[in-house]
Amino acid sequence: MSPGSLAIVGAGIHPFGRNEGVSGLQMGVAAARAALADAGISWADVQFAVGGSDSAGKPDTMVSRLGLTGLPFTNVINGCATGGASLVTARAAIAAGQHEIGLVVGFDKHPRGAFDPRPEDWGLGAWYGDLGLMVTTQYFGIKIQRYMHDHAITSASLARVAAKAFRNGERNPAAWRRKPLTDEEILASPMVADPLTQYMFCSPSAGAVALVVCRPELAARFPAPPVYVRAVSMRSRRFGSFEVFSPSMPVTRGPSPSQEAAQAAYAEAGIGPGEFDVVQVQDTEAGAELMHLAECGLCEHGAQEELMRTGATELGGAMPVNTDGGCIASGEPIGASGLRQVHETVLQLRGQAGDRQVDGARTGFTHVYGAPGVSACAVLSR
Amino acid sequence: MPGPEGTAAATAARRPAAWDLPPVAANLFTTADGTPRLIGSACRACGTLAFPQQQSCPRCCGEDVTAALLPPEGTLWSWTVQRFAPKSPPYAGGEAGFSPFAVGYVALPGGIAVQGRLTGTDAPGGYRIGMAMRLVLEPFLRQDGTTVAGYAFAPAPGDSDQPAGRGQVAGDGPAAGPDDGSVAS
């Protein structure tokens, strides 16, 4: 395994949920303070920052709360892959030798209900929104419907993914949906975008995560056990990838950005599928978790049915997936979700994940995916 | 609103009213040759089709592209049902009187699949991957009270095999959005 080019030495989270009365920026500041305290440093020690938010304001404005130290603060916005892109940005700054210690932060806060993006922001004509096609949930329903047809995946497996998420969320104090639901309750909840029901979907929510990162050689200076970023990667879509907000697409499928980002991360890290003790993948809805596992090469296409039937992705299984409850239990604050996955992996690799700890976890993988076809992956280890 | 069917003569005699409505957008579709056709673009270098018409090729990025009428019939690649009223804006239809509608991609000859509303079945869940579909125009009532023509795909007349989809589980009444009736936490 490569030595890695980045260490995570501080981690902080503001609990995810509706969080009425607290702004996204306030959550970001709270997470940043928690990460700084965890690393045992002050804001004045931070040489650069990277922040992401889609809908809750400009991250660099948090310097007015944390301190006007004059540091360079880069704002990142890449849809639901924002957190992954932020980590990629921070790694580049440290690997290039520009800085030694930085803060990566992501936060967001969204109104209730489905997202309401504007066609004009996505290069589309107003007609696309007029006719009711500008809806992310449609994409996920259409994609998993085809996937189930091609690979003999059943709705029972979709329900098992969501039930696992709520069970794991029950064990995570920072999660939002912490009440376990049975497979039957999930299947019987109202249909949102066939074949996906209400409880198979994540909901837009609020929350924040921050990480203190540094050059690996400095990691021993900090009090917490370091977690090393062995690889990070990011890819946008190629011709032939089926993505949200696409009025048309080629019939012949090409590689997905998730597939390519994962392969790049494995190549850089020198470890890959079969070698991860804990895995986090984008679970915008239950089908996305199943499809992303295969796109990332963590299982064969169609093998998910057996994985779910045997509990392989549960806590205690051979490959625990979305151990903190994922997006389904945490909701989706766009700017924070990618870093939530990394935060959870840091806790697992430190042995600080409490009731959901994967015994002896040494290696982890994270995958985040966002519109209009962006994926970022990371390989982490003790 | 039934789609155009039968011979050209019969079509002319039963010209659907939607054809005479103002289109939801210019340069999206045409009925100039007596049948609805989507207006896409074709790359002169690599032949790749795109919809709607765009100024460069999504595959080779070449800028030598030309308008192309897409084939009006194909097969259903995949589909879902929009069970809740999308937020307005951007949705022009509004929440009042909303009925769930199906959406899908239809694979057309020439290697392109086009997204659109699906219509022409008794229930919005009555679709099947692989079924033959054809382009139709249908009236679309905007919440500002105006009616425009939108495009949709309906089962082609030859495709009589229309099993009821599982989409009827939730019924056709007002459906909850993904965040209504939260899971108690």
JSON list of C-alpha atoms in Angstrom, two decimals, chain A residues 18 111-119 124 126-135 137-139 141-150 155 166 176-179 181 187 189-199 201-204 239 242-253, chain B residues 24-25 28 48-52 54 57-59 76-84 86-93 101 103-108 110-117 124-125 129-130 140 142 148-151 166-170 175-185:
[
{"chain": "A", "resi": 18, "resn": "ARG", "atom": "CA", "xyz": [-34.02, 18.93, 10.34]},
{"chain": "A", "resi": 111, "resn": "PRO", "atom": "CA", "xyz": [-36.17, 22.88, 2.65]},
{"chain": "A", "resi": 112, "resn": "ARG", "atom": "CA", "xyz": [-38.55, 19.97, 3.22]},
{"chain": "A", "resi": 113, "resn": "GLY", "atom": "CA", "xyz": [-39.46, 17.75, 0.31]},
{"chain": "A", "resi": 114, "resn": "ALA", "atom": "CA", "xyz": [-37.68, 16.84, -2.90]},
{"chain": "A", "resi": 115, "resn": "PHE", "atom": "CA", "xyz": [-35.03, 19.11, -4.38]},
{"chain": "A", "resi": 116, "resn": "ASP", "atom": "CA", "xyz": [-36.29, 21.74, -6.85]},
{"chain": "A", "resi": 117, "resn": "PRO", "atom": "CA", "xyz": [-33.36, 22.51, -9.14]},
{"chain": "A", "resi": 118, "resn": "ARG", "atom": "CA", "xyz": [-33.78, 25.04, -11.94]},
{"chain": "A", "resi": 119, "resn": "PRO", "atom": "CA", "xyz": [-33.31, 23.69, -15.48]},
{"chain": "A", "resi": 124, "resn": "LEU", "atom": "CA", "xyz": [-31.53, 22.65, -19.90]},
{"chain": "A", "resi": 126, "resn": "ALA", "atom": "CA", "xyz": [-37.35, 25.66, -19.14]},
{"chain": "A", "resi": 127, "resn": "TRP", "atom": "CA", "xyz": [-39.61, 23.12, -20.90]},
{"chain": "A", "resi": 128, "resn": "TYR", "atom": "CA", "xyz": [-37.83, 20.29, -19.04]},
{"chain": "A", "resi": 129, "resn": "GLY", "atom": "CA", "xyz": [-38.97, 21.66, -15.71]},
{"chain": "A", "resi": 130, "resn": "ASP", "atom": "CA", "xyz": [-42.35, 22.77, -17.07]},
{"chain": "A", "resi": 131, "resn": "LEU", "atom": "CA", "xyz": [-43.30, 19.20, -18.00]},
{"chain": "A", "resi": 132, "resn": "GLY", "atom": "CA", "xyz": [-42.25, 17.79, -14.63]},
{"chain": "A", "resi": 133, "resn": "LEU", "atom": "CA", "xyz": [-39.03, 16.05, -15.66]},
{"chain": "A", "resi": 134, "resn": "MET", "atom": "CA", "xyz": [-36.68, 18.06, -13.40]},
{"chain": "A", "resi": 135, "resn": "VAL", "atom": "CA", "xyz": [-37.01, 15.63, -10.49]},
{"chain": "A", "resi": 137, "resn": "THR", "atom": "CA", "xyz": [-36.29, 10.86, -7.73]},
{"chain": "A", "resi": 138, "resn": "GLN", "atom": "CA", "xyz": [-37.43, 9.96, -11.26]},
{"chain": "A", "resi": 139, "resn": "TYR", "atom": "CA", "xyz": [-33.85, 9.24, -12.28]},
{"chain": "A", "resi": 141, "resn": "GLY", "atom": "CA", "xyz": [-36.54, 5.06, -10.04]},
{"chain": "A", "resi": 142, "resn": "ILE", "atom": "CA", "xyz": [-35.76, 4.68, -13.74]},
{"chain": "A", "resi": 143, "resn": "LYS", "atom": "CA", "xyz": [-32.19, 3.53, -13.12]},
{"chain": "A", "resi": 144, "resn": "ILE", "atom": "CA", "xyz": [-33.01, 0.86, -10.53]},
{"chain": "A", "resi": 145, "resn": "GLN", "atom": "CA", "xyz": [-36.05, -0.31, -12.50]},
{"chain": "A", "resi": 146, "resn": "ARG", "atom": "CA", "xyz": [-33.76, -1.14, -15.42]},
{"chain": "A", "resi": 147, "resn": "TYR", "atom": "CA", "xyz": [-31.09, -2.59, -13.14]},
{"chain": "A", "resi": 148, "resn": "MET", "atom": "CA", "xyz": [-33.59, -4.92, -11.45]},
{"chain": "A", "resi": 149, "resn": "HIS", "atom": "CA", "xyz": [-34.75, -6.05, -14.90]},
{"chain": "A", "resi": 150, "resn": "ASP", "atom": "CA", "xyz": [-31.19, -6.72, -16.10]},
{"chain": "A", "resi": 155, "resn": "SER", "atom": "CA", "xyz": [-37.82, -5.24, -4.12]},
{"chain": "A", "resi": 166, "resn": "PHE", "atom": "CA", "xyz": [-32.30, 2.53, 9.95]},
{"chain": "A", "resi": 176, "resn": "TRP", "atom": "CA", "xyz": [-31.45, 11.60, 11.92]},
{"chain": "A", "resi": 177, "resn": "ARG", "atom": "CA", "xyz": [-33.73, 8.58, 11.30]},
{"chain": "A", "resi": 178, "resn": "ARG", "atom": "CA", "xyz": [-32.99, 6.39, 14.30]},
{"chain": "A", "resi": 179, "resn": "LYS", "atom": "CA", "xyz": [-36.11, 4.26, 14.51]},
{"chain": "A", "resi": 181, "resn": "LEU", "atom": "CA", "xyz": [-38.38, -0.20, 10.43]},
{"chain": "A", "resi": 187, "resn": "LEU", "atom": "CA", "xyz": [-42.31, -1.91, 1.26]},
{"chain": "A", "resi": 189, "resn": "SER", "atom": "CA", "xyz": [-44.80, 2.98, 2.64]},
{"chain": "A", "resi": 190, "resn": "PRO", "atom": "CA", "xyz": [-46.16, 5.20, -0.16]},
{"chain": "A", "resi": 191, "resn": "MET", "atom": "CA", "xyz": [-44.66, 4.70, -3.59]},
{"chain": "A", "resi": 192, "resn": "VAL", "atom": "CA", "xyz": [-42.56, 7.74, -4.55]},
{"chain": "A", "resi": 193, "resn": "ALA", "atom": "CA", "xyz": [-40.91, 6.72, -7.83]},
{"chain": "A", "resi": 194, "resn": "ASP", "atom": "CA", "xyz": [-41.70, 3.12, -8.76]},
{"chain": "A", "resi": 195, "resn": "PRO", "atom": "CA", "xyz": [-40.23, 0.76, -7.60]},
{"chain": "A", "resi": 196, "resn": "LEU", "atom": "CA", "xyz": [-38.91, 2.98, -4.80]},
{"chain": "A", "resi": 197, "resn": "THR", "atom": "CA", "xyz": [-41.06, 3.73, -1.76]},
{"chain": "A", "resi": 198, "resn": "GLN", "atom": "CA", "xyz": [-40.83, 6.65, 0.64]},
{"chain": "A", "resi": 199, "resn": "TYR", "atom": "CA", "xyz": [-38.66, 4.87, 3.22]},
{"chain": "A", "resi": 201, "resn": "PHE", "atom": "CA", "xyz": [-35.28, 7.25, -0.16]},
{"chain": "A", "resi": 202, "resn": "CYS", "atom": "CA", "xyz": [-33.10, 9.63, 1.78]},
{"chain": "A", "resi": 203, "resn": "SER", "atom": "CA", "xyz": [-34.56, 13.08, 2.37]},
{"chain": "A", "resi": 204, "resn": "PRO", "atom": "CA", "xyz": [-32.87, 16.44, 2.01]},
{"chain": "A", "resi": 239, "resn": "PHE", "atom": "CA", "xyz": [-20.45, 9.51, -23.04]},
{"chain": "A", "resi": 242, "resn": "PHE", "atom": "CA", "xyz": [-26.79, 7.24, -17.56]},
{"chain": "A", "resi": 243, "resn": "GLU", "atom": "CA", "xyz": [-27.10, 10.39, -15.46]},
{"chain": "A", "resi": 244, "resn": "VAL", "atom": "CA", "xyz": [-29.81, 12.52, -13.89]},
{"chain": "A", "resi": 245, "resn": "PHE", "atom": "CA", "xyz": [-31.29, 15.43, -15.87]},
{"chain": "A", "resi": 246, "resn": "SER", "atom": "CA", "xyz": [-30.60, 13.86, -19.28]},
{"chain": "A", "resi": 247, "resn": "PRO", "atom": "CA", "xyz": [-33.29, 14.50, -21.92]},
{"chain": "A", "resi": 248, "resn": "SER", "atom": "CA", "xyz": [-31.49, 11.94, -24.04]},
{"chain": "A", "resi": 249, "resn": "MET", "atom": "CA", "xyz": [-28.67, 9.45, -23.77]},
{"chain": "A", "resi": 250, "resn": "PRO", "atom": "CA", "xyz": [-26.97, 6.87, -25.93]},
{"chain": "A", "resi": 251, "resn": "VAL", "atom": "CA", "xyz": [-28.52, 3.41, -25.87]},
{"chain": "A", "resi": 252, "resn": "THR", "atom": "CA", "xyz": [-25.08, 1.81, -25.56]},
{"chain": "A", "resi": 253, "resn": "ARG", "atom": "CA", "xyz": [-23.82, 2.12, -22.01]},
{"chain": "B", "resi": 24, "resn": "VAL", "atom": "CA", "xyz": [-44.13, 23.97, -24.68]},
{"chain": "B", "resi": 25, "resn": "ALA", "atom": "CA", "xyz": [-40.89, 25.11, -26.32]},
{"chain": "B", "resi": 28, "resn": "LEU", "atom": "CA", "xyz": [-38.54, 20.60, -29.64]},
{"chain": "B", "resi": 48, "resn": "THR", "atom": "CA", "xyz": [-24.21, 10.58, -32.90]},
{"chain": "B", "resi": 49, "resn": "LEU", "atom": "CA", "xyz": [-27.75, 11.78, -32.24]},
{"chain": "B", "resi": 50, "resn": "ALA", "atom": "CA", "xyz": [-28.72, 14.13, -29.42]},
{"chain": "B", "resi": 51, "resn": "PHE", "atom": "CA", "xyz": [-31.99, 15.55, -28.10]},
{"chain": "B", "resi": 52, "resn": "PRO", "atom": "CA", "xyz": [-32.89, 18.34, -27.84]},
{"chain": "B", "resi": 54, "resn": "GLN", "atom": "CA", "xyz": [-27.47, 21.05, -29.44]},
{"chain": "B", "resi": 57, "resn": "CYS", "atom": "CA", "xyz": [-21.68, 16.52, -30.37]},
{"chain": "B", "resi": 58, "resn": "PRO", "atom": "CA", "xyz": [-21.87, 14.92, -26.91]},
{"chain": "B", "resi": 59, "resn": "ARG", "atom": "CA", "xyz": [-19.61, 12.10, -28.07]},
{"chain": "B", "resi": 76, "resn": "LEU", "atom": "CA", "xyz": [-39.23, 1.36, -23.63]},
{"chain": "B", "resi": 77, "resn": "TRP", "atom": "CA", "xyz": [-35.78, 1.22, -21.96]},
{"chain": "B", "resi": 78, "resn": "SER", "atom": "CA", "xyz": [-36.99, 1.90, -18.44]},
{"chain": "B", "resi": 79, "resn": "TRP", "atom": "CA", "xyz": [-39.63, 3.90, -16.60]},
{"chain": "B", "resi": 80, "resn": "THR", "atom": "CA", "xyz": [-40.98, 5.08, -13.27]},
{"chain": "B", "resi": 81, "resn": "VAL", "atom": "CA", "xyz": [-44.03, 6.94, -12.00]},
{"chain": "B", "resi": 82, "resn": "GLN", "atom": "CA", "xyz": [-43.90, 10.49, -10.66]},
{"chain": "B", "resi": 83, "resn": "ARG", "atom": "CA", "xyz": [-46.19, 9.95, -7.68]},
{"chain": "B", "resi": 84, "resn": "PHE", "atom": "CA", "xyz": [-46.02, 13.40, -6.06]},
{"chain": "B", "resi": 86, "resn": "PRO", "atom": "CA", "xyz": [-43.02, 18.22, -8.43]},
{"chain": "B", "resi": 87, "resn": "LYS", "atom": "CA", "xyz": [-42.24, 21.56, -6.86]},
{"chain": "B", "resi": 88, "resn": "SER", "atom": "CA", "xyz": [-43.31, 24.66, -8.77]},
{"chain": "B", "resi": 89, "resn": "PRO", "atom": "CA", "xyz": [-41.15, 26.17, -10.04]},
{"chain": "B", "resi": 90, "resn": "PRO", "atom": "CA", "xyz": [-39.77, 24.51, -12.01]},
{"chain": "B", "resi": 91, "resn": "TYR", "atom": "CA", "xyz": [-42.91, 22.38, -12.60]},
{"chain": "B", "resi": 92, "resn": "ALA", "atom": "CA", "xyz": [-45.49, 24.37, -14.55]},
{"chain": "B", "resi": 93, "resn": "GLY", "atom": "CA", "xyz": [-48.40, 22.06, -13.77]},
{"chain": "B", "resi": 101, "resn": "PHE", "atom": "CA", "xyz": [-47.71, 10.33, -14.42]},
{"chain": "B", "resi": 103, "resn": "VAL", "atom": "CA", "xyz": [-41.76, 8.96, -17.13]},
{"chain": "B", "resi": 104, "resn": "GLY", "atom": "CA", "xyz": [-39.30, 6.85, -19.03]},
{"chain": "B", "resi": 105, "resn": "TYR", "atom": "CA", "xyz": [-36.67, 6.53, -21.71]},
{"chain": "B", "resi": 106, "resn": "VAL", "atom": "CA", "xyz": [-37.56, 5.19, -25.13]},
{"chain": "B", "resi": 107, "resn": "ALA", "atom": "CA", "xyz": [-34.73, 3.68, -27.19]},
{"chain": "B", "resi": 108, "resn": "LEU", "atom": "CA", "xyz": [-35.08, 4.84, -30.79]},
{"chain": "B", "resi": 110, "resn": "GLY", "atom": "CA", "xyz": [-30.07, 5.29, -34.34]},
{"chain": "B", "resi": 111, "resn": "GLY", "atom": "CA", "xyz": [-28.72, 4.61, -30.88]},
{"chain": "B", "resi": 112, "resn": "ILE", "atom": "CA", "xyz": [-30.45, 7.34, -28.90]},
{"chain": "B", "resi": 113, "resn": "ALA", "atom": "CA", "xyz": [-32.86, 6.98, -25.97]},
{"chain": "B", "resi": 114, "resn": "VAL", "atom": "CA", "xyz": [-35.12, 9.93, -25.24]},
{"chain": "B", "resi": 115, "resn": "GLN", "atom": "CA", "xyz": [-36.68, 10.82, -21.91]},
{"chain": "B", "resi": 116, "resn": "GLY", "atom": "CA", "xyz": [-40.31, 11.80, -21.81]},
{"chain": "B", "resi": 117, "resn": "ARG", "atom": "CA", "xyz": [-43.62, 11.43, -20.13]},
{"chain": "B", "resi": 124, "resn": "PRO", "atom": "CA", "xyz": [-49.56, 5.16, -14.74]},
{"chain": "B", "resi": 125, "resn": "GLY", "atom": "CA", "xyz": [-47.91, 1.89, -13.68]},
{"chain": "B", "resi": 129, "resn": "ILE", "atom": "CA", "xyz": [-39.49, -2.63, -20.29]},
{"chain": "B", "resi": 130, "resn": "GLY", "atom": "CA", "xyz": [-39.15, -3.51, -23.96]},
{"chain": "B", "resi": 140, "resn": "PHE", "atom": "CA", "xyz": [-50.44, 20.10, -20.96]},
{"chain": "B", "resi": 142, "resn": "ARG", "atom": "CA", "xyz": [-50.19, 24.96, -16.91]},
{"chain": "B", "resi": 148, "resn": "VAL", "atom": "CA", "xyz": [-49.57, 23.97, -24.41]},
{"chain": "B", "resi": 149, "resn": "ALA", "atom": "CA", "xyz": [-48.54, 20.91, -26.38]},
{"chain": "B", "resi": 150, "resn": "GLY", "atom": "CA", "xyz": [-45.99, 18.60, -24.82]},
{"chain": "B", "resi": 151, "resn": "TYR", "atom": "CA", "xyz": [-44.55, 15.40, -26.20]},
{"chain": "B", "resi": 166, "resn": "ARG", "atom": "CA", "xyz": [-46.72, -2.89, -9.75]},
{"chain": "B", "resi": 167, "resn": "GLY", "atom": "CA", "xyz": [-47.01, 0.89, -9.70]},
{"chain": "B", "resi": 168, "resn": "GLN", "atom": "CA", "xyz": [-50.64, 0.56, -8.67]},
{"chain": "B", "resi": 169, "resn": "VAL", "atom": "CA", "xyz": [-49.64, -0.40, -5.17]},
{"chain": "B", "resi": 170, "resn": "ALA", "atom": "CA", "xyz": [-49.85, 3.16, -3.95]},
{"chain": "B", "resi": 175, "resn": "ALA", "atom": "CA", "xyz": [-49.08, 10.68, -3.10]},
{"chain": "B", "resi": 176, "resn": "ALA", "atom": "CA", "xyz": [-46.78, 11.74, -0.33]},
{"chain": "B", "resi": 177, "resn": "GLY", "atom": "CA", "xyz": [-43.53, 13.43, -1.23]},
{"chain": "B", "resi": 178, "resn": "PRO", "atom": "CA", "xyz": [-40.36, 11.71, -0.12]},
{"chain": "B", "resi": 179, "resn": "ASP", "atom": "CA", "xyz": [-40.29, 13.83, 2.99]},
{"chain": "B", "resi": 180, "resn": "ASP", "atom": "CA", "xyz": [-43.91, 13.90, 4.00]},
{"chain": "B", "resi": 181, "resn": "GLY", "atom": "CA", "xyz": [-44.80, 11.82, 7.02]},
{"chain": "B", "resi": 182, "resn": "SER", "atom": "CA", "xyz": [-41.23, 11.46, 8.18]},
{"chain": "B", "resi": 183, "resn": "VAL", "atom": "CA", "xyz": [-39.99, 8.33, 9.83]},
{"chain": "B", "resi": 184, "resn": "ALA", "atom": "CA", "xyz": [-40.31, 9.12, 13.50]},
{"chain": "B", "resi": 185, "resn": "SER", "atom": "CA", "xyz": [-36.88, 9.60, 14.96]}
]
